[in-house]
mmCIF file with all atom_site columns, C-alpha atoms in Angstrom:
data_model
loop_
_atom_site.group_PDB
_atom_site.id
_atom_site.type_symbol
_atom_site.label_atom_id
_atom_site.label_alt_id
_atom_site.label_comp_id
_atom_site.label_asym_id
_atom_site.label_entity_id
_atom_site.label_seq_id
_atom_site.pdbx_PDB_ins_code
_atom_site.Cartn_x
_atom_site.Cartn_y
_atom_site.Cartn_z
_atom_site.occupancy
_atom_site.B_iso_or_equiv
_atom_site.pdbx_formal_charge
_atom_site.auth_seq_id
_atom_site.auth_comp_id
_atom_site.auth_asym_id
_atom_site.auth_atom_id
_atom_site.pdbx_PDB_model_num
ATOM 1   C CA . UNK X 1 1   ? 60.626  -75.098 38.354 1.00 57.00 ? 77  UNK X CA 1
ATOM 2   C CA . UNK X 1 2   ? 62.454  -72.247 36.986 1.00 61.00 ? 78  UNK X CA 1
ATOM 3   C CA . UNK X 1 3   ? 66.140  -72.536 36.345 1.00 64.00 ? 79  UNK X CA 1
ATOM 4   C CA . UNK X 1 4   ? 68.319  -69.513 36.525 1.00 62.00 ? 80  UNK X CA 1
ATOM 5   C CA . UNK X 1 5   ? 71.031  -69.088 33.967 1.00 61.00 ? 81  UNK X CA 1
ATOM 6   C CA . UNK X 1 6   ? 74.541  -68.517 35.285 1.00 61.00 ? 82  UNK X CA 1
ATOM 7   C CA . UNK X 1 7   ? 75.954  -65.389 33.645 1.00 58.00 ? 83  UNK X CA 1
ATOM 8   C CA . UNK X 1 8   ? 79.448  -65.214 35.277 1.00 55.00 ? 84  UNK X CA 1
ATOM 9   C CA . UNK X 1 9   ? 81.412  -65.035 32.032 1.00 54.00 ? 85  UNK X CA 1
ATOM 10  C CA . UNK X 1 10  ? 81.833  -61.260 32.212 1.00 58.00 ? 86  UNK X CA 1
ATOM 11  C CA . UNK X 1 11  ? 83.270  -61.336 35.688 1.00 64.00 ? 87  UNK X CA 1
ATOM 12  C CA . UNK X 1 12  ? 86.302  -63.503 34.758 1.00 74.00 ? 88  UNK X CA 1
ATOM 13  C CA . UNK X 1 13  ? 88.036  -60.593 33.016 1.00 75.00 ? 89  UNK X CA 1
ATOM 14  C CA . UNK X 1 14  ? 87.333  -58.232 35.926 1.00 76.00 ? 90  UNK X CA 1
ATOM 15  C CA . UNK X 1 15  ? 88.703  -60.775 38.447 1.00 80.00 ? 91  UNK X CA 1
ATOM 16  C CA . UNK X 1 16  ? 91.794  -61.339 36.292 1.00 80.00 ? 92  UNK X CA 1
ATOM 17  C CA . UNK X 1 17  ? 92.354  -57.581 35.934 1.00 82.00 ? 93  UNK X CA 1
ATOM 18  C CA . UNK X 1 18  ? 92.336  -57.215 39.719 1.00 85.00 ? 94  UNK X CA 1
ATOM 19  C CA . UNK X 1 19  ? 94.319  -60.384 40.567 1.00 87.00 ? 95  UNK X CA 1
ATOM 20  C CA . UNK X 1 20  ? 97.188  -59.925 38.085 1.00 88.00 ? 96  UNK X CA 1
ATOM 21  C CA . UNK X 1 21  ? 98.527  -56.642 39.510 1.00 90.00 ? 97  UNK X CA 1
ATOM 22  C CA . UNK X 1 22  ? 98.217  -58.068 43.015 1.00 91.00 ? 98  UNK X CA 1
ATOM 23  C CA . UNK X 1 23  ? 100.218 -61.159 42.002 1.00 92.00 ? 99  UNK X CA 1
ATOM 24  C CA . UNK X 1 24  ? 102.870 -58.989 40.338 1.00 94.00 ? 100 UNK X CA 1
ATOM 25  C CA . UNK X 1 25  ? 103.083 -56.789 43.438 1.00 94.00 ? 101 UNK X CA 1
ATOM 26  C CA . UNK X 1 26  ? 103.382 -59.863 45.695 1.00 94.00 ? 102 UNK X CA 1
ATOM 27  C CA . UNK X 1 27  ? 106.122 -61.377 43.483 1.00 94.00 ? 103 UNK X CA 1
ATOM 28  C CA . UNK X 1 28  ? 108.050 -58.091 43.401 1.00 95.00 ? 104 UNK X CA 1
ATOM 29  C CA . UNK X 1 29  ? 107.790 -57.780 47.206 1.00 95.00 ? 105 UNK X CA 1
ATOM 30  C CA . UNK X 1 30  ? 109.049 -61.343 47.763 1.00 95.00 ? 106 UNK X CA 1
ATOM 31  C CA . UNK X 1 31  ? 111.944 -60.805 45.341 1.00 95.00 ? 107 UNK X CA 1
ATOM 32  C CA . UNK X 1 32  ? 112.910 -57.545 47.098 1.00 95.00 ? 108 UNK X CA 1
ATOM 33  C CA . UNK X 1 33  ? 112.834 -59.174 50.540 1.00 95.00 ? 109 UNK X CA 1
ATOM 34  C CA . UNK X 1 34  ? 114.845 -62.159 49.245 1.00 95.00 ? 110 UNK X CA 1
ATOM 35  C CA . UNK X 1 35  ? 117.533 -59.893 47.761 1.00 95.00 ? 111 UNK X CA 1
ATOM 36  C CA . UNK X 1 36  ? 117.734 -57.835 50.966 1.00 95.00 ? 112 UNK X CA 1
ATOM 37  C CA . UNK X 1 37  ? 118.157 -61.000 53.053 1.00 95.00 ? 113 UNK X CA 1
ATOM 38  C CA . UNK X 1 38  ? 120.878 -62.233 50.655 1.00 93.00 ? 114 UNK X CA 1
ATOM 39  C CA . UNK X 1 39  ? 122.694 -58.867 50.854 1.00 91.00 ? 115 UNK X CA 1
ATOM 40  C CA . UNK X 1 40  ? 122.555 -58.787 54.673 1.00 92.00 ? 116 UNK X CA 1
ATOM 41  C CA . UNK X 1 41  ? 123.792 -62.392 54.823 1.00 90.00 ? 117 UNK X CA 1
ATOM 42  C CA . UNK X 1 42  ? 126.692 -61.502 52.528 1.00 89.00 ? 118 UNK X CA 1
ATOM 43  C CA . UNK X 1 43  ? 127.622 -58.536 54.771 1.00 91.00 ? 119 UNK X CA 1
ATOM 44  C CA . UNK X 1 44  ? 127.480 -60.678 57.915 1.00 91.00 ? 120 UNK X CA 1
ATOM 45  C CA . UNK X 1 45  ? 129.610 -63.391 56.325 1.00 89.00 ? 121 UNK X CA 1
ATOM 46  C CA . UNK X 1 46  ? 132.179 -60.815 55.148 1.00 88.00 ? 122 UNK X CA 1
ATOM 47  C CA . UNK X 1 47  ? 132.385 -59.369 58.672 1.00 89.00 ? 123 UNK X CA 1
ATOM 48  C CA . UNK X 1 48  ? 132.819 -62.845 60.143 1.00 89.00 ? 124 UNK X CA 1
ATOM 49  C CA . UNK X 1 49  ? 135.672 -63.542 57.697 1.00 87.00 ? 125 UNK X CA 1
ATOM 50  C CA . UNK X 1 50  ? 137.257 -60.206 58.669 1.00 88.00 ? 126 UNK X CA 1
ATOM 51  C CA . UNK X 1 51  ? 137.129 -61.107 62.382 1.00 90.00 ? 127 UNK X CA 1
ATOM 52  C CA . UNK X 1 52  ? 138.585 -64.552 61.751 1.00 88.00 ? 128 UNK X CA 1
ATOM 53  C CA . UNK X 1 53  ? 141.449 -63.196 59.625 1.00 88.00 ? 129 UNK X CA 1
ATOM 54  C CA . UNK X 1 54  ? 142.447 -60.632 62.256 1.00 89.00 ? 130 UNK X CA 1
ATOM 55  C CA . UNK X 1 55  ? 142.288 -63.287 64.975 1.00 91.00 ? 131 UNK X CA 1
ATOM 56  C CA . UNK X 1 56  ? 144.264 -65.809 62.881 1.00 89.00 ? 132 UNK X CA 1
ATOM 57  C CA . UNK X 1 57  ? 147.061 -63.350 62.010 1.00 88.00 ? 133 UNK X CA 1
ATOM 58  C CA . UNK X 1 58  ? 147.459 -62.143 65.590 1.00 91.00 ? 134 UNK X CA 1
ATOM 59  C CA . UNK X 1 59  ? 147.419 -65.721 66.918 1.00 91.00 ? 135 UNK X CA 1
ATOM 60  C CA . UNK X 1 60  ? 150.204 -66.702 64.516 1.00 89.00 ? 136 UNK X CA 1
ATOM 61  C CA . UNK X 1 61  ? 152.291 -63.651 65.387 1.00 89.00 ? 137 UNK X CA 1
ATOM 62  C CA . UNK X 1 62  ? 151.813 -64.163 69.140 1.00 90.00 ? 138 UNK X CA 1
ATOM 63  C CA . UNK X 1 63  ? 152.750 -67.855 68.868 1.00 89.00 ? 139 UNK X CA 1
ATOM 64  C CA . UNK X 1 64  ? 155.884 -67.029 66.856 1.00 88.00 ? 140 UNK X CA 1
ATOM 65  C CA . UNK X 1 65  ? 156.855 -64.107 69.126 1.00 88.00 ? 141 UNK X CA 1
ATOM 66  C CA . UNK X 1 66  ? 156.723 -66.200 72.287 1.00 88.00 ? 142 UNK X CA 1
ATOM 67  C CA . UNK X 1 67  ? 159.161 -68.742 70.863 1.00 85.00 ? 143 UNK X CA 1
ATOM 68  C CA . UNK X 1 68  ? 161.516 -66.291 69.112 1.00 86.00 ? 144 UNK X CA 1
ATOM 69  C CA . UNK X 1 69  ? 165.191 -65.900 69.920 1.00 86.00 ? 145 UNK X CA 1
ATOM 70  C CA . UNK X 1 70  ? 165.524 -62.650 67.933 1.00 86.00 ? 146 UNK X CA 1
ATOM 71  C CA . UNK X 1 71  ? 162.980 -60.167 66.597 1.00 86.00 ? 147 UNK X CA 1
ATOM 72  C CA . UNK X 1 72  ? 163.521 -57.670 63.803 1.00 85.00 ? 148 UNK X CA 1
ATOM 73  C CA . UNK X 1 73  ? 160.709 -55.161 63.275 1.00 81.00 ? 149 UNK X CA 1
ATOM 74  C CA . UNK X 1 74  ? 160.629 -52.579 60.477 1.00 81.00 ? 150 UNK X CA 1
ATOM 75  C CA . UNK X 1 75  ? 157.619 -50.229 60.551 1.00 77.00 ? 151 UNK X CA 1
ATOM 76  C CA . UNK X 1 76  ? 158.411 -48.218 57.396 1.00 76.00 ? 152 UNK X CA 1
ATOM 77  C CA . UNK X 1 77  ? 157.684 -51.149 55.101 1.00 76.00 ? 153 UNK X CA 1
ATOM 78  C CA . UNK X 1 78  ? 155.929 -53.272 57.703 1.00 83.00 ? 154 UNK X CA 1
ATOM 79  C CA . UNK X 1 79  ? 157.994 -56.423 58.123 1.00 84.00 ? 155 UNK X CA 1
ATOM 80  C CA . UNK X 1 80  ? 158.257 -58.547 61.236 1.00 84.00 ? 156 UNK X CA 1
ATOM 81  C CA . UNK X 1 81  ? 160.945 -61.250 61.329 1.00 85.00 ? 157 UNK X CA 1
ATOM 82  C CA . UNK X 1 82  ? 161.304 -63.876 64.051 1.00 86.00 ? 158 UNK X CA 1
ATOM 83  C CA . UNK X 1 83  ? 164.405 -66.053 64.402 1.00 86.00 ? 159 UNK X CA 1
ATOM 84  C CA . UNK X 1 84  ? 164.336 -69.367 66.267 1.00 82.00 ? 160 UNK X CA 1
ATOM 85  C CA . UNK X 1 85  ? 166.757 -71.956 67.444 1.00 76.00 ? 161 UNK X CA 1
ATOM 86  C CA . UNK X 1 86  ? 165.900 -75.349 66.077 1.00 73.00 ? 162 UNK X CA 1
ATOM 87  C CA . UNK X 1 87  ? 167.649 -78.689 66.146 1.00 68.00 ? 163 UNK X CA 1
ATOM 88  C CA . UNK X 1 88  ? 169.400 -80.048 63.094 1.00 62.00 ? 164 UNK X CA 1
ATOM 89  C CA . UNK X 1 89  ? 169.937 -83.765 63.446 1.00 59.00 ? 165 UNK X CA 1
ATOM 90  C CA . UNK X 1 90  ? 172.835 -85.212 61.489 1.00 58.00 ? 166 UNK X CA 1
ATOM 91  C CA . UNK X 1 91  ? 172.007 -88.891 61.155 1.00 56.00 ? 167 UNK X CA 1
ATOM 92  C CA . UNK X 1 92  ? 174.068 -91.867 60.149 1.00 55.00 ? 168 UNK X CA 1
ATOM 93  C CA . UNK X 1 93  ? 174.136 -92.894 56.481 1.00 58.00 ? 169 UNK X CA 1
ATOM 94  C CA . UNK X 1 94  ? 171.305 -95.393 57.015 1.00 60.00 ? 170 UNK X CA 1
ATOM 95  C CA . UNK X 1 95  ? 169.069 -92.617 58.408 1.00 59.00 ? 171 UNK X CA 1
ATOM 96  C CA . UNK X 1 96  ? 168.961 -93.879 61.976 1.00 61.00 ? 172 UNK X CA 1
ATOM 97  C CA . UNK X 1 97  ? 169.901 -91.596 64.855 1.00 57.00 ? 173 UNK X CA 1
ATOM 98  C CA . UNK X 1 98  ? 172.455 -93.317 67.047 1.00 59.00 ? 174 UNK X CA 1
ATOM 99  C CA . UNK X 1 99  ? 174.341 -92.431 70.182 1.00 57.00 ? 175 UNK X CA 1
ATOM 100 C CA . UNK X 1 100 ? 177.203 -90.154 69.244 1.00 54.00 ? 176 UNK X CA 1
ATOM 101 C CA . UNK X 1 101 ? 175.444 -88.586 66.244 1.00 55.00 ? 177 UNK X CA 1
ATOM 102 C CA . UNK X 1 102 ? 175.689 -84.805 66.103 1.00 56.00 ? 178 UNK X CA 1
ATOM 103 C CA . UNK X 1 103 ? 172.713 -82.662 67.053 1.00 62.00 ? 179 UNK X CA 1
ATOM 104 C CA . UNK X 1 104 ? 173.434 -79.060 66.170 1.00 63.00 ? 180 UNK X CA 1
ATOM 105 C CA . UNK X 1 105 ? 171.626 -75.749 66.599 1.00 68.00 ? 181 UNK X CA 1
ATOM 106 C CA . UNK X 1 106 ? 170.123 -74.282 63.470 1.00 73.00 ? 182 UNK X CA 1
ATOM 107 C CA . UNK X 1 107 ? 168.370 -70.960 62.908 1.00 79.00 ? 183 UNK X CA 1
ATOM 108 C CA . UNK X 1 108 ? 164.978 -70.709 61.267 1.00 81.00 ? 184 UNK X CA 1
ATOM 109 C CA . UNK X 1 109 ? 163.179 -67.526 60.225 1.00 82.00 ? 185 UNK X CA 1
ATOM 110 C CA . UNK X 1 110 ? 159.496 -66.643 60.025 1.00 84.00 ? 186 UNK X CA 1
ATOM 111 C CA . UNK X 1 111 ? 158.646 -63.392 58.302 1.00 85.00 ? 187 UNK X CA 1
ATOM 112 C CA . UNK X 1 112 ? 155.382 -61.418 58.171 1.00 85.00 ? 188 UNK X CA 1
ATOM 113 C CA . UNK X 1 113 ? 155.354 -58.840 55.355 1.00 84.00 ? 189 UNK X CA 1
ATOM 114 C CA . UNK X 1 114 ? 152.745 -56.284 54.355 1.00 83.00 ? 190 UNK X CA 1
ATOM 115 C CA . UNK X 1 115 ? 152.311 -56.404 50.582 1.00 80.00 ? 191 UNK X CA 1
ATOM 116 C CA . UNK X 1 116 ? 150.468 -53.782 48.564 1.00 78.00 ? 192 UNK X CA 1
ATOM 117 C CA . UNK X 1 117 ? 150.860 -50.832 50.921 1.00 71.00 ? 193 UNK X CA 1
ATOM 118 C CA . UNK X 1 118 ? 148.661 -49.683 53.773 1.00 68.00 ? 194 UNK X CA 1
ATOM 119 C CA . UNK X 1 119 ? 145.038 -48.722 53.098 1.00 66.00 ? 195 UNK X CA 1
ATOM 120 C CA . UNK X 1 120 ? 145.235 -49.751 49.429 1.00 70.00 ? 196 UNK X CA 1
ATOM 121 C CA . UNK X 1 121 ? 142.870 -52.217 47.881 1.00 72.00 ? 197 UNK X CA 1
ATOM 122 C CA . UNK X 1 122 ? 144.495 -55.616 47.847 1.00 67.00 ? 198 UNK X CA 1
ATOM 123 C CA . UNK X 1 123 ? 146.943 -54.952 50.693 1.00 78.00 ? 199 UNK X CA 1
ATOM 124 C CA . UNK X 1 124 ? 147.566 -58.170 52.582 1.00 81.00 ? 200 UNK X CA 1
ATOM 125 C CA . UNK X 1 125 ? 149.962 -59.812 54.999 1.00 82.00 ? 201 UNK X CA 1
ATOM 126 C CA . UNK X 1 126 ? 152.188 -62.520 53.578 1.00 80.00 ? 202 UNK X CA 1
ATOM 127 C CA . UNK X 1 127 ? 153.947 -65.180 55.605 1.00 78.00 ? 203 UNK X CA 1
ATOM 128 C CA . UNK X 1 128 ? 157.115 -67.032 54.744 1.00 77.00 ? 204 UNK X CA 1
ATOM 129 C CA . UNK X 1 129 ? 159.546 -69.297 56.520 1.00 75.00 ? 205 UNK X CA 1
ATOM 130 C CA . UNK X 1 130 ? 162.692 -68.559 54.523 1.00 67.00 ? 206 UNK X CA 1
ATOM 131 C CA . UNK X 1 131 ? 163.597 -64.999 53.592 1.00 56.00 ? 207 UNK X CA 1
ATOM 132 C CA . UNK X 1 132 ? 164.570 -65.822 49.975 1.00 60.00 ? 208 UNK X CA 1
ATOM 133 C CA . UNK X 1 133 ? 161.298 -67.530 49.044 1.00 62.00 ? 209 UNK X CA 1
ATOM 134 C CA . UNK X 1 134 ? 158.219 -65.497 48.094 1.00 63.00 ? 210 UNK X CA 1
ATOM 135 C CA . UNK X 1 135 ? 155.502 -65.763 50.711 1.00 64.00 ? 211 UNK X CA 1
ATOM 136 C CA . UNK X 1 136 ? 151.908 -66.859 50.654 1.00 72.00 ? 212 UNK X CA 1
ATOM 137 C CA . UNK X 1 137 ? 149.114 -64.484 51.711 1.00 75.00 ? 213 UNK X CA 1
ATOM 138 C CA . UNK X 1 138 ? 147.419 -65.189 55.023 1.00 75.00 ? 214 UNK X CA 1
ATOM 139 C CA . UNK X 1 139 ? 144.930 -62.332 54.658 1.00 76.00 ? 215 UNK X CA 1
ATOM 140 C CA . UNK X 1 140 ? 142.975 -60.731 51.855 1.00 73.00 ? 216 UNK X CA 1
ATOM 141 C CA . UNK X 1 141 ? 142.119 -63.529 49.459 1.00 71.00 ? 217 UNK X CA 1
ATOM 142 C CA . UNK X 1 142 ? 139.015 -65.459 50.336 1.00 74.00 ? 218 UNK X CA 1
ATOM 143 C CA . UNK X 1 143 ? 135.793 -66.493 48.647 1.00 75.00 ? 219 UNK X CA 1
ATOM 144 C CA . UNK X 1 144 ? 133.404 -64.708 51.008 1.00 76.00 ? 220 UNK X CA 1
ATOM 145 C CA . UNK X 1 145 ? 134.777 -61.174 50.852 1.00 76.00 ? 221 UNK X CA 1
ATOM 146 C CA . UNK X 1 146 ? 138.189 -59.657 50.413 1.00 82.00 ? 222 UNK X CA 1
ATOM 147 C CA . UNK X 1 147 ? 139.880 -57.789 53.222 1.00 85.00 ? 223 UNK X CA 1
ATOM 148 C CA . UNK X 1 148 ? 142.695 -55.268 53.317 1.00 86.00 ? 224 UNK X CA 1
ATOM 149 C CA . UNK X 1 149 ? 145.182 -54.196 55.953 1.00 87.00 ? 225 UNK X CA 1
ATOM 150 C CA . UNK X 1 150 ? 144.858 -50.560 57.024 1.00 88.00 ? 226 UNK X CA 1
ATOM 151 C CA . UNK X 1 151 ? 147.340 -50.608 59.918 1.00 88.00 ? 227 UNK X CA 1
ATOM 152 C CA . UNK X 1 152 ? 150.146 -53.021 60.833 1.00 87.00 ? 228 UNK X CA 1
ATOM 153 C CA . UNK X 1 153 ? 152.530 -51.589 63.428 1.00 88.00 ? 229 UNK X CA 1
ATOM 154 C CA . UNK X 1 154 ? 154.788 -52.941 66.135 1.00 87.00 ? 230 UNK X CA 1
ATOM 155 C CA . UNK X 1 155 ? 157.018 -51.446 68.780 1.00 88.00 ? 231 UNK X CA 1
ATOM 156 C CA . UNK X 1 156 ? 159.234 -52.558 71.617 1.00 86.00 ? 232 UNK X CA 1
ATOM 157 C CA . UNK X 1 157 ? 157.859 -51.993 75.108 1.00 87.00 ? 233 UNK X CA 1
ATOM 158 C CA . UNK X 1 158 ? 160.317 -52.873 77.806 1.00 82.00 ? 234 UNK X CA 1
ATOM 159 C CA . UNK X 1 159 ? 163.084 -55.364 77.187 1.00 84.00 ? 235 UNK X CA 1
ATOM 160 C CA . UNK X 1 160 ? 161.085 -58.415 76.087 1.00 87.00 ? 236 UNK X CA 1
ATOM 161 C CA . UNK X 1 161 ? 157.639 -57.078 75.186 1.00 90.00 ? 237 UNK X CA 1
ATOM 162 C CA . UNK X 1 162 ? 156.378 -56.563 71.643 1.00 89.00 ? 238 UNK X CA 1
ATOM 163 C CA . UNK X 1 163 ? 153.313 -54.343 71.113 1.00 91.00 ? 239 UNK X CA 1
ATOM 164 C CA . UNK X 1 164 ? 151.377 -55.154 67.929 1.00 90.00 ? 240 UNK X CA 1
ATOM 165 C CA . UNK X 1 165 ? 148.542 -53.171 66.341 1.00 91.00 ? 241 UNK X CA 1
ATOM 166 C CA . UNK X 1 166 ? 146.587 -54.661 63.453 1.00 90.00 ? 242 UNK X CA 1
ATOM 167 C CA . UNK X 1 167 ? 143.640 -53.015 61.724 1.00 91.00 ? 243 UNK X CA 1
ATOM 168 C CA . UNK X 1 168 ? 141.840 -54.562 58.772 1.00 89.00 ? 244 UNK X CA 1
ATOM 169 C CA . UNK X 1 169 ? 138.861 -53.546 56.670 1.00 89.00 ? 245 UNK X CA 1
ATOM 170 C CA . UNK X 1 170 ? 136.337 -55.626 54.748 1.00 88.00 ? 246 UNK X CA 1
ATOM 171 C CA . UNK X 1 171 ? 136.083 -54.748 51.047 1.00 87.00 ? 247 UNK X CA 1
ATOM 172 C CA . UNK X 1 172 ? 132.436 -55.896 51.064 1.00 86.00 ? 248 UNK X CA 1
ATOM 173 C CA . UNK X 1 173 ? 130.997 -54.156 54.137 1.00 89.00 ? 249 UNK X CA 1
ATOM 174 C CA . UNK X 1 174 ? 133.657 -51.427 54.666 1.00 88.00 ? 250 UNK X CA 1
ATOM 175 C CA . UNK X 1 175 ? 133.659 -52.304 58.388 1.00 91.00 ? 251 UNK X CA 1
ATOM 176 C CA . UNK X 1 176 ? 136.975 -52.174 60.243 1.00 91.00 ? 252 UNK X CA 1
ATOM 177 C CA . UNK X 1 177 ? 138.421 -54.139 63.135 1.00 91.00 ? 253 UNK X CA 1
ATOM 178 C CA . UNK X 1 178 ? 141.431 -52.892 65.087 1.00 92.00 ? 254 UNK X CA 1
ATOM 179 C CA . UNK X 1 179 ? 143.177 -54.993 67.724 1.00 91.00 ? 255 UNK X CA 1
ATOM 180 C CA . UNK X 1 180 ? 146.253 -54.130 69.763 1.00 91.00 ? 256 UNK X CA 1
ATOM 181 C CA . UNK X 1 181 ? 148.066 -56.547 72.011 1.00 91.00 ? 257 UNK X CA 1
ATOM 182 C CA . UNK X 1 182 ? 151.330 -56.866 73.881 1.00 91.00 ? 258 UNK X CA 1
ATOM 183 C CA . UNK X 1 183 ? 153.316 -60.107 73.813 1.00 90.00 ? 259 UNK X CA 1
ATOM 184 C CA . UNK X 1 184 ? 155.904 -61.145 76.371 1.00 90.00 ? 260 UNK X CA 1
ATOM 185 C CA . UNK X 1 185 ? 158.794 -62.947 74.674 1.00 88.00 ? 261 UNK X CA 1
ATOM 186 C CA . UNK X 1 186 ? 160.661 -64.899 77.382 1.00 85.00 ? 262 UNK X CA 1
ATOM 187 C CA . UNK X 1 187 ? 163.398 -66.310 75.124 1.00 80.00 ? 263 UNK X CA 1
ATOM 188 C CA . UNK X 1 188 ? 164.111 -63.146 73.160 1.00 79.00 ? 264 UNK X CA 1
ATOM 189 C CA . UNK X 1 189 ? 167.791 -62.191 73.236 1.00 79.00 ? 265 UNK X CA 1
ATOM 190 C CA . UNK X 1 190 ? 167.722 -59.220 70.851 1.00 75.00 ? 266 UNK X CA 1
ATOM 191 C CA . UNK X 1 191 ? 165.124 -56.875 69.480 1.00 75.00 ? 267 UNK X CA 1
#
């Protein structure tokens, strides 16, 4: 019986020389696809945040407009102020409300202010309840992608209808969303 010697030692280098570039190419391809998927996910998340911010701001404004007694709108430096009638209870010294205690009307203000100027990076809408106190931003600052306001306008249509236009842009994707709506304000006495 003759035994054949196995001479495969020279082929290991040739196999390695062919396999290494293929492994590098496969790793590079997977890394490229992974980064592209991450980038597209980031864009989609930024657009979702943009849609939610526009919806949230308009929902707040519509809710406040429907309950407002007075509306003051200034388009030059976009500011929208709503005034409400609220109840101020004057209770007895022990804190209990009793028959005969005074319940008086009180005015409360809610103000929406554009800060930073239109179309500028970092422009956002601030909200405050009292005119003397600095507001907190309700748009612009978020973890998933900053947004900016590119249009914030309002006008009176009819006696008790407020037309609002809001356009915002994502700083991440550069996509814009513009929504216009009209709000009927049944309790509004002055505009």
